[in-house]
Coordinates of C-alpha atoms and ligand atoms in Angstrom, one line a residue:
M1387 CA -201.8 35.1 13.6
R1388 CA -199.1 35.3 10.9
A1389 CA -198.5 38.5 8.8
V1390 CA -196.0 39.8 6.4
V1391 CA -194.1 42.7 8.1
V1392 CA -191.8 45.4 6.6
E1393 CA -189.3 46.7 9.2
A1394 CA -187.3 48.9 6.8
F1395 CA -187.9 49.9 3.1
G1396 CA -185.7 47.8 0.8
P1397 CA -185.7 44.7 -1.5
V1398 CA -188.9 42.6 -1.2
E1399 CA -186.8 39.7 0.3
T1400 CA -186.1 41.7 3.4
A1401 CA -189.8 41.7 4.5
Q1402 CA -190.6 38.8 6.9
V1403 CA -193.6 36.6 8.0
V1404 CA -194.0 37.1 11.8
E1405 CA -196.5 36.2 14.6
L1406 CA -198.7 39.1 15.7
P1407 CA -201.8 39.3 18.0
V1408 CA -205.2 39.0 16.2
P1409 CA -206.7 42.6 16.0
E1410 CA -210.1 43.6 17.5
P1411 CA -212.5 45.3 15.1
G1412 CA -213.2 48.9 16.4
P1413 CA -216.4 51.0 15.8
G1414 CA -217.5 50.7 12.2
Q1415 CA -215.0 47.9 11.5
V1416 CA -215.2 44.2 10.6
L1417 CA -212.6 41.5 11.2
I1418 CA -211.9 39.4 8.1
E1419 CA -210.4 36.0 8.3
A1420 CA -208.2 36.0 5.2
K1421 CA -208.5 33.2 2.6
A1422 CA -206.4 34.8 -0.2
F1423 CA -204.4 37.9 -0.8
G1424 CA -204.2 40.0 -4.0
V1425 CA -200.6 40.7 -5.2
N1426 CA -200.3 43.9 -7.2
Y1427 CA -197.5 45.7 -9.0
P1428 CA -197.7 48.6 -6.5
D1429 CA -197.1 46.2 -3.5
M1430 CA -193.5 45.9 -4.7
M1431 CA -193.1 49.6 -4.8
V1432 CA -194.6 50.1 -1.3
I1433 CA -192.1 47.6 0.2
E1434 CA -189.2 49.1 -1.6
G1435 CA -190.2 52.6 -0.5
T1436 CA -190.6 53.9 -4.1
Y1437 CA -194.5 54.2 -4.0
Q1438 CA -196.1 57.7 -3.8
F1439 CA -197.3 56.9 -0.3
K1440 CA -194.9 55.5 2.2
P1441 CA -196.6 53.8 5.3
P1442 CA -195.0 54.5 8.7
L1443 CA -192.6 51.7 9.7
P1444 CA -193.0 48.9 10.7
F1445 CA -196.1 48.0 8.6
I1446 CA -198.0 45.1 7.0
P1447 CA -198.0 45.5 3.2
G1448 CA -200.8 44.4 0.8
K1449 CA -203.7 46.3 -0.6
E1450 CA -206.4 43.6 -0.9
L1451 CA -207.6 40.3 0.6
A1452 CA -210.6 38.1 0.2
G1453 CA -212.1 36.1 3.1
I1454 CA -214.9 35.6 5.6
I1455 CA -216.1 38.1 8.2
S1456 CA -215.4 36.5 11.6
K1457 CA -216.5 39.4 13.8
V1458 CA -218.2 42.8 13.5
G1459 CA -217.4 45.9 15.6
P1460 CA -219.8 48.3 17.3
G1461 CA -222.3 50.1 15.0
V1462 CA -221.8 47.7 12.0
D1463 CA -225.1 46.6 10.4
R1464 CA -224.2 46.1 6.8
W1465 CA -222.2 42.9 7.3
K1466 CA -222.5 39.8 9.6
P1467 CA -220.1 37.0 10.5
G1468 CA -220.0 34.5 7.7
D1469 CA -220.3 37.0 4.8
R1470 CA -217.7 36.6 2.0
V1471 CA -216.0 39.8 1.1
I1472 CA -213.1 41.5 -0.6
G1473 CA -211.4 43.9 1.8
Q1474 CA -209.3 46.9 0.4
V1475 CA -206.8 49.0 2.3
E1476 CA -204.0 51.4 1.6
Y1477 CA -201.7 48.9 3.3
G1478 CA -202.1 46.1 5.9
A1479 CA -203.9 43.3 3.9
W1480 CA -201.3 40.5 4.1
A1481 CA -202.3 39.2 7.5
E1482 CA -204.4 36.1 8.6
Y1483 CA -206.9 38.5 10.3
V1484 CA -207.5 42.1 9.2
A1485 CA -209.7 44.7 11.0
I1486 CA -211.0 47.0 8.3
D1487 CA -213.6 49.8 7.7
E1488 CA -216.9 48.2 6.8
N1489 CA -217.3 50.7 3.9
T1490 CA -214.2 49.3 2.1
C1491 CA -215.6 45.7 2.0
L1492 CA -217.2 44.5 -1.2
A1493 CA -219.5 41.5 -1.6
I1494 CA -218.2 38.4 -3.5
S1495 CA -220.4 36.4 -5.9
D1496 CA -221.3 32.9 -4.5
K1497 CA -219.9 31.5 -7.8
M1498 CA -216.5 33.0 -7.2
S1499 CA -213.5 31.5 -5.3
F1500 CA -211.6 33.6 -2.8
E1501 CA -208.5 33.5 -5.1
Q1502 CA -210.6 34.7 -8.1
A1503 CA -212.0 37.4 -5.9
T1504 CA -208.6 38.9 -5.1
S1505 CA -208.1 39.1 -8.9
M1506 CA -211.4 40.9 -9.4
G1507 CA -210.6 43.7 -7.1
M1508 CA -208.1 46.5 -7.6
V1509 CA -207.1 45.7 -11.2
Y1510 CA -210.7 45.4 -12.5
Q1511 CA -211.8 48.5 -10.6
T1512 CA -208.8 50.5 -12.0
A1513 CA -209.7 49.4 -15.5
W1514 CA -213.4 50.1 -15.0
F1515 CA -212.9 53.7 -13.7
A1516 CA -210.1 54.4 -16.2
L1517 CA -212.5 53.4 -19.0
F1518 CA -215.8 54.8 -18.0
D1519 CA -215.0 57.7 -15.7
R1520 CA -211.7 59.0 -17.0
G1521 CA -211.9 57.7 -20.6
Q1522 CA -215.6 58.5 -21.1
F1523 CA -216.1 55.1 -22.9
G1524 CA -219.1 54.9 -25.2
P1525 CA -220.4 51.8 -27.2
G1526 CA -218.4 51.1 -30.3
D1527 CA -215.3 53.0 -29.1
V1528 CA -211.9 51.7 -30.1
V1529 CA -209.7 51.2 -27.0
M1530 CA -206.0 50.8 -27.0
V1531 CA -204.7 49.0 -23.9
T1532 CA -200.9 48.9 -23.2
G1533 CA -199.4 46.4 -20.7
A1534 CA -202.4 44.3 -21.9
S1535 CA -200.9 41.1 -20.5
G1536 CA -200.8 42.4 -17.0
G1537 CA -203.5 42.5 -14.3
V1538 CA -205.1 45.9 -15.2
G1539 CA -204.5 45.3 -18.9
L1540 CA -206.3 41.9 -19.1
A1541 CA -209.1 43.3 -17.0
A1542 CA -209.4 46.2 -19.4
V1543 CA -209.4 43.9 -22.5
Q1544 CA -212.3 41.9 -21.0
I1545 CA -214.4 44.8 -19.9
V1546 CA -214.1 46.6 -23.3
Q1547 CA -215.2 43.3 -25.0
A1548 CA -218.1 42.8 -22.5
M1549 CA -219.3 46.4 -23.2
G1550 CA -219.2 46.2 -27.0
G1551 CA -216.0 48.1 -27.8
T1552 CA -213.0 47.1 -30.0
V1553 CA -209.8 46.3 -28.2
L1554 CA -206.3 47.0 -29.5
A1555 CA -204.0 45.2 -27.1
G1556 CA -200.4 46.4 -26.7
V1557 CA -198.0 43.6 -25.8
G1558 CA -194.3 44.0 -25.2
S1559 CA -193.4 40.3 -24.6
P1560 CA -194.3 38.3 -27.8
E1561 CA -194.8 35.1 -25.8
K1562 CA -197.8 36.6 -24.0
M1563 CA -199.7 37.5 -27.2
D1564 CA -201.8 34.2 -27.3
A1565 CA -203.1 34.8 -23.7
V1566 CA -204.1 38.3 -24.6
R1567 CA -205.9 37.2 -27.7
A1568 CA -207.7 34.5 -25.7
A1569 CA -208.9 37.2 -23.3
G1570 CA -210.7 38.8 -26.2
A1571 CA -208.4 41.3 -27.9
D1572 CA -209.5 42.2 -31.4
H1573 CA -206.0 43.2 -32.6
I1574 CA -202.5 42.8 -31.0
I1575 CA -200.2 45.8 -31.3
D1576 CA -196.6 44.8 -31.0
L1577 CA -194.8 47.0 -28.4
S1578 CA -191.5 45.1 -28.6
G1579 CA -190.1 46.9 -31.7
D1580 CA -187.3 49.5 -31.8
D1581 CA -189.2 52.3 -33.6
L1582 CA -192.5 52.4 -31.6
R1583 CA -193.1 56.0 -32.7
E1584 CA -193.8 54.9 -36.2
S1585 CA -194.8 51.2 -35.8
V1586 CA -197.6 51.8 -33.2
R1587 CA -199.2 54.5 -35.2
A1588 CA -199.0 52.4 -38.4
E1589 CA -200.5 49.3 -36.7
V1590 CA -203.3 51.2 -34.9
F1591 CA -204.4 53.0 -38.0
A1592 CA -204.2 49.9 -40.1
A1593 CA -206.3 48.0 -37.6
T1594 CA -209.0 50.7 -37.5
D1595 CA -209.3 51.6 -41.2
G1596 CA -207.5 54.9 -40.5
H1597 CA -209.7 55.9 -37.5
G1598 CA -207.2 55.5 -34.7
A1599 CA -207.9 54.8 -31.0
D1600 CA -210.7 56.7 -29.3
I1601 CA -209.3 55.9 -25.9
C1602 CA -205.8 54.7 -24.7
L1603 CA -205.4 53.2 -21.3
D1604 CA -201.6 53.4 -20.7
M1605 CA -199.9 51.3 -18.0
V1606 CA -196.4 51.5 -19.4
G1607 CA -195.4 55.2 -19.9
G1608 CA -192.1 56.2 -21.6
D1609 CA -191.8 55.5 -25.3
V1610 CA -195.0 53.5 -25.3
F1611 CA -197.0 56.5 -24.1
E1612 CA -195.5 58.8 -26.7
A1613 CA -196.2 56.3 -29.5
C1614 CA -199.8 55.8 -28.3
M1615 CA -200.5 59.5 -28.3
R1616 CA -199.7 59.4 -32.1
G1617 CA -202.2 56.6 -32.5
L1618 CA -205.2 58.4 -31.0
A1619 CA -208.2 59.4 -33.1
W1620 CA -209.6 62.9 -33.4
R1621 CA -211.1 63.7 -29.9
G1622 CA -209.1 60.8 -28.4
R1623 CA -208.8 60.4 -24.7
M1624 CA -205.4 59.3 -23.1
V1625 CA -205.7 57.8 -19.6
V1626 CA -202.5 57.7 -17.5
V1627 CA -202.7 54.5 -15.4
G1628 CA -199.0 53.6 -14.6
F1629 CA -195.4 53.6 -15.6
T1630 CA -194.1 50.0 -15.7
S1631 CA -191.4 51.2 -18.1
G1632 CA -190.0 53.3 -15.2
T1633 CA -190.2 56.5 -17.3
I1634 CA -192.9 59.2 -16.6
P1635 CA -193.6 60.8 -20.0
T1636 CA -193.8 64.5 -20.8
I1637 CA -196.7 65.8 -22.9
K1638 CA -196.3 68.5 -25.5
A1639 CA -199.4 70.7 -25.2
G1640 CA -199.4 71.4 -29.0
H1641 CA -200.2 67.7 -29.7
L1642 CA -203.4 68.0 -27.6
L1643 CA -204.6 71.0 -29.5
V1644 CA -204.1 69.7 -33.1
K1645 CA -206.3 66.6 -32.6
N1646 CA -208.6 67.8 -29.8
I1647 CA -207.1 65.3 -27.4
A1648 CA -207.8 65.0 -23.7
V1649 CA -205.4 63.5 -21.2
A1650 CA -206.7 62.2 -17.8
G1651 CA -205.0 60.5 -14.9
I1652 CA -206.5 57.9 -12.5
Q1653 CA -205.8 57.1 -8.9
W1654 CA -207.7 54.0 -7.9
S1655 CA -207.5 54.5 -4.2
D1656 CA -209.5 57.8 -4.4
Y1657 CA -212.5 55.8 -5.6
R1658 CA -212.1 53.5 -2.6
D1659 CA -211.7 56.3 -0.1
K1660 CA -213.8 59.2 -1.4
T1661 CA -216.7 57.4 -3.2
P1662 CA -217.1 53.9 -1.6
E1663 CA -220.7 53.8 -2.7
I1664 CA -219.7 54.3 -6.4
M1665 CA -217.0 51.7 -5.9
A1666 CA -219.5 49.2 -4.5
D1667 CA -221.9 49.8 -7.4
A1668 CA -219.1 49.2 -10.0
Q1669 CA -218.0 46.0 -8.2
A1670 CA -221.6 44.7 -8.0
R1671 CA -221.9 45.3 -11.8
M1672 CA -218.7 43.5 -12.4
M1673 CA -219.8 40.6 -10.2
E1674 CA -223.0 40.4 -12.3
L1675 CA -220.9 40.3 -15.5
F1676 CA -218.8 37.5 -13.9
D1677 CA -222.0 35.5 -13.1
E1678 CA -223.2 36.0 -16.7
G1679 CA -219.9 34.6 -17.9
K1680 CA -218.9 37.9 -19.6
L1681 CA -215.9 38.6 -17.3
G1682 CA -213.6 35.7 -16.5
V1683 CA -210.7 35.7 -14.1
E1684 CA -207.6 33.8 -15.2
L1685 CA -205.4 33.4 -12.1
M1686 CA -202.0 32.4 -13.3
K1687 CA -200.7 31.0 -10.0
S1688 CA -201.2 31.0 -6.3
Y1689 CA -198.2 31.1 -3.9
P1690 CA -198.2 30.3 -0.2
M1691 CA -198.0 33.4 1.9
D1692 CA -194.4 32.7 2.9
R1693 CA -193.4 33.0 -0.8
F1694 CA -194.6 36.6 -1.2
A1695 CA -191.1 37.7 -2.5
A1696 CA -191.3 35.0 -5.3
A1697 CA -194.7 36.3 -6.3
L1698 CA -193.5 39.9 -6.4
T1699 CA -190.3 38.9 -8.3
A1700 CA -192.4 37.2 -10.9
I1701 CA -194.2 40.4 -11.5
R1702 CA -191.0 42.5 -11.6
E1703 CA -189.5 40.1 -14.1
R1704 CA -192.5 40.3 -16.4
R1705 CA -193.2 36.5 -16.1
V1706 CA -196.9 37.0 -15.0
V1707 CA -199.8 37.0 -17.4
G1708 CA -202.8 38.3 -15.6
K1709 CA -202.7 37.8 -11.8
V1710 CA -201.1 35.9 -9.0
A1711 CA -202.4 35.5 -5.4
L1712 CA -201.0 34.5 -2.0
I1713 CA -202.7 31.9 0.2
P1714 CA -202.4 32.3 4.0
Ligands
NAP2101 N1 -203.3 54.5 -11.3 C1 -203.8 53.6 -10.5 O1 -204.6 53.8 -9.6 C2 -203.2 52.2 -10.6 C3 -203.8 51.1 -10.1 C4 -203.3 49.8 -10.3 C5 -202.1 49.7 -11.0 N2 -201.5 50.8 -11.4 C6 -200.2 50.7 -12.2 O2 -200.5 50.2 -13.5 C7 -199.4 49.5 -13.9 C8 -199.8 48.1 -14.3 O3 -200.2 47.4 -13.1 P1 -200.6 45.8 -13.3 O4 -201.1 45.4 -11.9 O5 -201.4 45.5 -14.5 O6 -199.1 45.3 -13.5 P2 -198.6 43.9 -14.1 O7 -199.6 42.8 -13.9 O8 -197.2 43.6 -13.6 O9 -198.5 44.2 -15.7 C9 -197.8 45.2 -16.2 C10 -197.6 44.9 -17.7 O10 -196.7 45.9 -18.2 C11 -195.7 45.4 -19.0 N3 -194.4 45.7 -18.5 C12 -193.8 45.3 -17.4 N4 -192.6 45.9 -17.2 C13 -192.4 46.6 -18.3 C14 -191.3 47.4 -18.7 N5 -190.2 47.5 -18.0 N6 -191.4 48.0 -19.9 C15 -192.5 47.9 -20.6 N7 -193.6 47.2 -20.2 C16 -193.5 46.5 -19.1 C17 -195.8 43.9 -19.0 O11 -196.3 43.4 -20.2 P3 -195.3 43.0 -21.4 O12 -194.3 42.1 -20.8 O13 -196.2 42.3 -22.4 O14 -194.8 44.3 -21.9 C18 -196.8 43.6 -17.9 O15 -197.7 42.6 -18.3 C19 -198.3 49.5 -12.8 O16 -197.5 50.6 -13.1 C20 -199.1 49.9 -11.6 O17 -198.4 50.5 -10.6 C21 -202.0 52.0 -11.3

């Protein structure tokens, strides 16, 4: 089988597609024949060696795939050959066959293609848990989403809309605003300006009749995070999701006190590893919303597996709106 392999941490172009033996599923594992791979922002960081967890070298990168179960290991009774699943791992997904813990597989709706399924995994789950678990979303809440044109961002825009909230979508690249509006954003907040501290607060309060945002899901960090803190409503909840700006912000505790603000972080992989049953329930609910036409998946582009570096470079250069996938 073919797989992407990283021999040494470095630029994404230094990883290679190589031939490896097909693995055997062990006890409690299933073997998935891959039909599509998810490409996520953190994959780039893992290959470069800048991610919080560095796999032992050499390794196969990739955190998610969608495919068909071709074999089950001893003791597996939840799945059978032929089942269509999403598989999620810390690393190791970008191979034509992947042996994986049965608990980290999630069922795919019959109406959904494999490419769509790779787009409905990590980014939707991150948005879901950031919103409901960490952000304590309630009906009618106003939710500010930064990096709204990205994978997690567009998923968050759609989920808030499907659940009856109001979405303020923060967009840093003006050419992406139409796509974010089409995904259901109620208001666009321009994150391309020079004085975000003043402009974001003014735009958020103008869009909400002076109320502010009940929740902010922040993918960007840096100046954007600081500006969004100022746009929060009384008892607002700030959820730290990522730092695409490259700057991890510092919080002044006094700001939390004066407006009764709560700040929470999210680590998607913990839901996968510590509470797989909660993950499966959330995914099943999102599949229902997909079947009802309430969550749509706009895949921007699929690349052949050999072109993984081009897919990651498109993400790095902010040319992606939504998601890209790899096809084995
Ligand atoms: N905490 C978790 O468990 C978890 C899970 C998944 C992802 N993440 C993190 O969440 C973030 C978003 O992931 P994603 O998959 O949605 O990424 P993505 O698809 O690449 O989207 C990120 C968005 O951020 C904006 N952006 C990119 N570079 C930027 C920069 N230098 N300065 C300001 N804005 C920039 C872009 O929008 P504009 O061009 O419109 O600004 C882009 O659409 C990443 O940091 C990722 O590592 C965290």
